[in-house]
Amino acid sequence: MDLKTAYERLGLPENASREMVEKRYDMYLRQERRRRRETGDDRESPEFAEITRAYRFILEQEEKQAVSELNEQQYGKYKRYAGLAEKIDHFITYYKWHTLGALLIVALIIYGIHSYIEHREEQARLAALPPMDIYGMMLGQFYTEDLDMETDAIETAMLGHFPDWQRVELELLSFSLEPRSELDFAMLQKATALLATEKPDIYILDSQTYPWLAQSGILLELDAYVAGRFASLLPEDAAPKASGGEEYGEHVYGIDLTSSPLIGELPVYKERFIVGIRRDSERIDNALHLIETYLKAIP
């Protein structure tokens, strides 16, 4: 069937508008429905079937013409490369998410390889280090001299106080328990998360974070050392008590070393310097030695 024949089936001229085609087909459709009601015959008549075929043919041709005109508008400027431009555009349109997904997978693979290599390099670096003598976490209002919060200078200075030691590692989280900025909130959240995952030997605390951390039950009771090993070394008020919660009760959980001249040599600004020992530390002897060394330096 050609376009001229299709219009003839509908009884319309070839230049008939889309609206005229729709109205004429609606007319034939109503006639067909009336015929079926009057005759009781639900089968489609051959004449109406031809009319429907002609109607659909005209609509398909109009759609093809519309697509052709649109393509001409979009790709006509490429002239003899119009076909290639259309194919590229269709590819981008229909496969852009597939392409983006593939690129994302490639990026994740590259990231994974890079992370694995970095992990192996870090493992090799750690394996080459001497054994750990003490690992500490500074929590509270502590600040390095250059405010970069890097602990290398503090570690070096502290290591110089213990000639027999080879390695000291510290982590510094500076925050207030009365947050005044988004940074304070963020650091407090980070500290809470690290308390659940990290296991330092000692905690270096200020006057706010000492009772806060003691309440968690994570600190070792030091009462026996205060009465014995440290008894002759302790200045007044250097063994403050705090609550260890319902499970552990009130005890000495930290020793205030703020007045020690050796602590004064550490390149860090501090309000107090209270050292507590983690209850399950694997290096409790070294932690006790650290406290004792700084106490002995107090005149």
PDB file of N, CA and C in Angstrom, residues 10-54:
ATOM      1  N   LEU A  10      -9.560   6.147   2.776  1.00  0.00           N
ATOM      2  CA  LEU A  10     -10.272   6.972   3.753  1.00  0.00           C
ATOM      3  C   LEU A  10     -11.140   8.035   3.097  1.00  0.00           C
ATOM      4  N   GLY A  11     -11.061   8.108   1.750  1.00  0.00           N
ATOM      5  CA  GLY A  11     -11.862   9.089   1.041  1.00  0.00           C
ATOM      6  C   GLY A  11     -11.360  10.506   1.246  1.00  0.00           C
ATOM      7  N   LEU A  12     -10.028  10.648   1.346  1.00  0.00           N
ATOM      8  CA  LEU A  12      -9.434  11.960   1.594  1.00  0.00           C
ATOM      9  C   LEU A  12      -8.391  12.294   0.525  1.00  0.00           C
ATOM     10  N   PRO A  13      -8.134  13.577   0.280  1.00  0.00           N
ATOM     11  CA  PRO A  13      -7.066  13.966  -0.637  1.00  0.00           C
ATOM     12  C   PRO A  13      -5.700  13.747   0.031  1.00  0.00           C
ATOM     13  N   GLU A  14      -4.661  13.677  -0.768  1.00  0.00           N
ATOM     14  CA  GLU A  14      -3.326  13.396  -0.243  1.00  0.00           C
ATOM     15  C   GLU A  14      -2.805  14.501   0.684  1.00  0.00           C
ATOM     16  N   ASN A  15      -3.304  15.685   0.516  1.00  0.00           N
ATOM     17  CA  ASN A  15      -2.825  16.796   1.358  1.00  0.00           C
ATOM     18  C   ASN A  15      -3.694  17.003   2.596  1.00  0.00           C
ATOM     19  N   ALA A  16      -4.497  15.989   2.939  1.00  0.00           N
ATOM     20  CA  ALA A  16      -5.367  16.092   4.117  1.00  0.00           C
ATOM     21  C   ALA A  16      -4.524  16.207   5.384  1.00  0.00           C
ATOM     22  N   SER A  17      -4.994  17.023   6.331  1.00  0.00           N
ATOM     23  CA  SER A  17      -4.257  17.214   7.588  1.00  0.00           C
ATOM     24  C   SER A  17      -4.457  16.013   8.519  1.00  0.00           C
ATOM     25  N   ARG A  18      -3.634  15.983   9.560  1.00  0.00           N
ATOM     26  CA  ARG A  18      -3.733  14.910  10.561  1.00  0.00           C
ATOM     27  C   ARG A  18      -5.098  14.954  11.237  1.00  0.00           C
ATOM     28  N   GLU A  19      -5.596  16.133  11.495  1.00  0.00           N
ATOM     29  CA  GLU A  19      -6.902  16.280  12.134  1.00  0.00           C
ATOM     30  C   GLU A  19      -8.013  15.705  11.255  1.00  0.00           C
ATOM     31  N   MET A  20      -7.932  15.928   9.938  1.00  0.00           N
ATOM     32  CA  MET A  20      -8.937  15.395   9.011  1.00  0.00           C
ATOM     33  C   MET A  20      -8.880  13.874   8.987  1.00  0.00           C
ATOM     34  N   VAL A  21      -7.669  13.327   9.032  1.00  0.00           N
ATOM     35  CA  VAL A  21      -7.508  11.869   9.040  1.00  0.00           C
ATOM     36  C   VAL A  21      -8.144  11.275  10.292  1.00  0.00           C
ATOM     37  N   GLU A  22      -7.881  11.895  11.472  1.00  0.00           N
ATOM     38  CA  GLU A  22      -8.423  11.395  12.730  1.00  0.00           C
ATOM     39  C   GLU A  22      -9.950  11.448  12.731  1.00  0.00           C
ATOM     40  N   LYS A  23     -10.519  12.560  12.253  1.00  0.00           N
ATOM     41  CA  LYS A  23     -11.973  12.694  12.225  1.00  0.00           C
ATOM     42  C   LYS A  23     -12.612  11.676  11.286  1.00  0.00           C
ATOM     43  N   ARG A  24     -11.997  11.450  10.101  1.00  0.00           N
ATOM     44  CA  ARG A  24     -12.571  10.501   9.142  1.00  0.00           C
ATOM     45  C   ARG A  24     -12.528   9.077   9.698  1.00  0.00           C
ATOM     46  N   TYR A  25     -11.400   8.748  10.368  1.00  0.00           N
ATOM     47  CA  TYR A  25     -11.305   7.397  10.922  1.00  0.00           C
ATOM     48  C   TYR A  25     -12.318   7.218  12.052  1.00  0.00           C
ATOM     49  N   ASP A  26     -12.505   8.246  12.878  1.00  0.00           N
ATOM     50  CA  ASP A  26     -13.515   8.174  13.947  1.00  0.00           C
ATOM     51  C   ASP A  26     -14.908   7.936  13.362  1.00  0.00           C
ATOM     52  N   MET A  27     -15.182   8.574  12.227  1.00  0.00           N
ATOM     53  CA  MET A  27     -16.486   8.388  11.577  1.00  0.00           C
ATOM     54  C   MET A  27     -16.671   6.922  11.166  1.00  0.00           C
ATOM     55  N   TYR A  28     -15.641   6.342  10.499  1.00  0.00           N
ATOM     56  CA  TYR A  28     -15.733   4.935  10.088  1.00  0.00           C
ATOM     57  C   TYR A  28     -15.820   4.010  11.302  1.00  0.00           C
ATOM     58  N   LEU A  29     -15.131   4.377  12.389  1.00  0.00           N
ATOM     59  CA  LEU A  29     -15.163   3.558  13.601  1.00  0.00           C
ATOM     60  C   LEU A  29     -16.567   3.532  14.195  1.00  0.00           C
ATOM     61  N   ARG A  30     -17.233   4.683  14.238  1.00  0.00           N
ATOM     62  CA  ARG A  30     -18.605   4.732  14.755  1.00  0.00           C
ATOM     63  C   ARG A  30     -19.552   3.921  13.861  1.00  0.00           C
ATOM     64  N   GLN A  31     -19.346   3.998  12.541  1.00  0.00           N
ATOM     65  CA  GLN A  31     -20.187   3.218  11.609  1.00  0.00           C
ATOM     66  C   GLN A  31     -19.993   1.722  11.835  1.00  0.00           C
ATOM     67  N   GLU A  32     -18.748   1.324  12.053  1.00  0.00           N
ATOM     68  CA  GLU A  32     -18.465  -0.093  12.264  1.00  0.00           C
ATOM     69  C   GLU A  32     -19.113  -0.578  13.555  1.00  0.00           C
ATOM     70  N   ARG A  33     -19.037   0.234  14.594  1.00  0.00           N
ATOM     71  CA  ARG A  33     -19.651  -0.164  15.874  1.00  0.00           C
ATOM     72  C   ARG A  33     -21.171  -0.276  15.731  1.00  0.00           C
ATOM     73  N   ARG A  34     -21.775   0.679  14.980  1.00  0.00           N
ATOM     74  CA  ARG A  34     -23.213   0.629  14.759  1.00  0.00           C
ATOM     75  C   ARG A  34     -23.606  -0.611  13.976  1.00  0.00           C
ATOM     76  N   ARG A  35     -22.800  -0.961  12.981  1.00  0.00           N
ATOM     77  CA  ARG A  35     -23.074  -2.164  12.179  1.00  0.00           C
ATOM     78  C   ARG A  35     -23.053  -3.406  13.066  1.00  0.00           C
ATOM     79  N   ARG A  36     -22.053  -3.460  13.983  1.00  0.00           N
ATOM     80  CA  ARG A  36     -21.946  -4.642  14.839  1.00  0.00           C
ATOM     81  C   ARG A  36     -23.143  -4.749  15.785  1.00  0.00           C
ATOM     82  N   ARG A  37     -23.599  -3.617  16.294  1.00  0.00           N
ATOM     83  CA  ARG A  37     -24.759  -3.657  17.195  1.00  0.00           C
ATOM     84  C   ARG A  37     -26.015  -4.103  16.452  1.00  0.00           C
ATOM     85  N   GLU A  38     -26.185  -3.586  15.235  1.00  0.00           N
ATOM     86  CA  GLU A  38     -27.402  -3.880  14.476  1.00  0.00           C
ATOM     87  C   GLU A  38     -27.437  -5.314  13.965  1.00  0.00           C
ATOM     88  N   THR A  39     -26.268  -5.842  13.597  1.00  0.00           N
ATOM     89  CA  THR A  39     -26.222  -7.192  13.018  1.00  0.00           C
ATOM     90  C   THR A  39     -25.925  -8.264  14.057  1.00  0.00           C
ATOM     91  N   GLY A  40     -25.388  -7.833  15.207  1.00  0.00           N
ATOM     92  CA  GLY A  40     -24.990  -8.821  16.218  1.00  0.00           C
ATOM     93  C   GLY A  40     -23.728  -9.559  15.817  1.00  0.00           C
ATOM     94  N   ASP A  41     -23.044  -9.095  14.804  1.00  0.00           N
ATOM     95  CA  ASP A  41     -21.807  -9.720  14.322  1.00  0.00           C
ATOM     96  C   ASP A  41     -20.620  -8.951  14.905  1.00  0.00           C
ATOM     97  N   ASP A  42     -19.831  -9.643  15.797  1.00  0.00           N
ATOM     98  CA  ASP A  42     -18.701  -8.977  16.447  1.00  0.00           C
ATOM     99  C   ASP A  42     -17.435  -9.011  15.603  1.00  0.00           C
ATOM    100  N   ARG A  43     -17.505  -9.697  14.467  1.00  0.00           N
ATOM    101  CA  ARG A  43     -16.304  -9.777  13.622  1.00  0.00           C
ATOM    102  C   ARG A  43     -16.098  -8.465  12.867  1.00  0.00           C
ATOM    103  N   GLU A  44     -14.833  -8.101  12.686  1.00  0.00           N
ATOM    104  CA  GLU A  44     -14.493  -6.887  11.948  1.00  0.00           C
ATOM    105  C   GLU A  44     -14.769  -7.094  10.461  1.00  0.00           C
ATOM    106  N   SER A  45     -15.441  -6.140   9.858  1.00  0.00           N
ATOM    107  CA  SER A  45     -15.758  -6.261   8.427  1.00  0.00           C
ATOM    108  C   SER A  45     -14.496  -6.060   7.592  1.00  0.00           C
ATOM    109  N   PRO A  46     -14.387  -6.705   6.424  1.00  0.00           N
ATOM    110  CA  PRO A  46     -13.214  -6.537   5.562  1.00  0.00           C
ATOM    111  C   PRO A  46     -12.996  -5.078   5.171  1.00  0.00           C
ATOM    112  N   GLU A  47     -14.106  -4.362   4.931  1.00  0.00           N
ATOM    113  CA  GLU A  47     -13.978  -2.965   4.528  1.00  0.00           C
ATOM    114  C   GLU A  47     -13.330  -2.128   5.647  1.00  0.00           C
ATOM    115  N   PHE A  48     -13.772  -2.353   6.898  1.00  0.00           N
ATOM    116  CA  PHE A  48     -13.208  -1.575   8.008  1.00  0.00           C
ATOM    117  C   PHE A  48     -11.754  -1.979   8.281  1.00  0.00           C
ATOM    118  N   ALA A  49     -11.451  -3.250   8.066  1.00  0.00           N
ATOM    119  CA  ALA A  49     -10.075  -3.708   8.244  1.00  0.00           C
ATOM    120  C   ALA A  49      -9.143  -2.980   7.283  1.00  0.00           C
ATOM    121  N   GLU A  50      -9.619  -2.766   6.015  1.00  0.00           N
ATOM    122  CA  GLU A  50      -8.821  -2.041   5.039  1.00  0.00           C
ATOM    123  C   GLU A  50      -8.663  -0.577   5.439  1.00  0.00           C
ATOM    124  N   ILE A  51      -9.745  -0.015   5.972  1.00  0.00           N
ATOM    125  CA  ILE A  51      -9.694   1.385   6.421  1.00  0.00           C
ATOM    126  C   ILE A  51      -8.694   1.544   7.573  1.00  0.00           C
ATOM    127  N   THR A  52      -8.716   0.595   8.529  1.00  0.00           N
ATOM    128  CA  THR A  52      -7.789   0.639   9.665  1.00  0.00           C
ATOM    129  C   THR A  52      -6.351   0.520   9.191  1.00  0.00           C
ATOM    130  N   ARG A  53      -6.123  -0.393   8.223  1.00  0.00           N
ATOM    131  CA  ARG A  53      -4.762  -0.569   7.699  1.00  0.00           C
ATOM    132  C   ARG A  53      -4.277   0.721   7.027  1.00  0.00           C
ATOM    133  N   ALA A  54      -5.188   1.365   6.288  1.00  0.00           N
ATOM    134  CA  ALA A  54      -4.832   2.611   5.618  1.00  0.00           C
ATOM    135  C   ALA A  54      -4.537   3.711   6.642  1.00  0.00           C
TER     136      ALA A  54
END
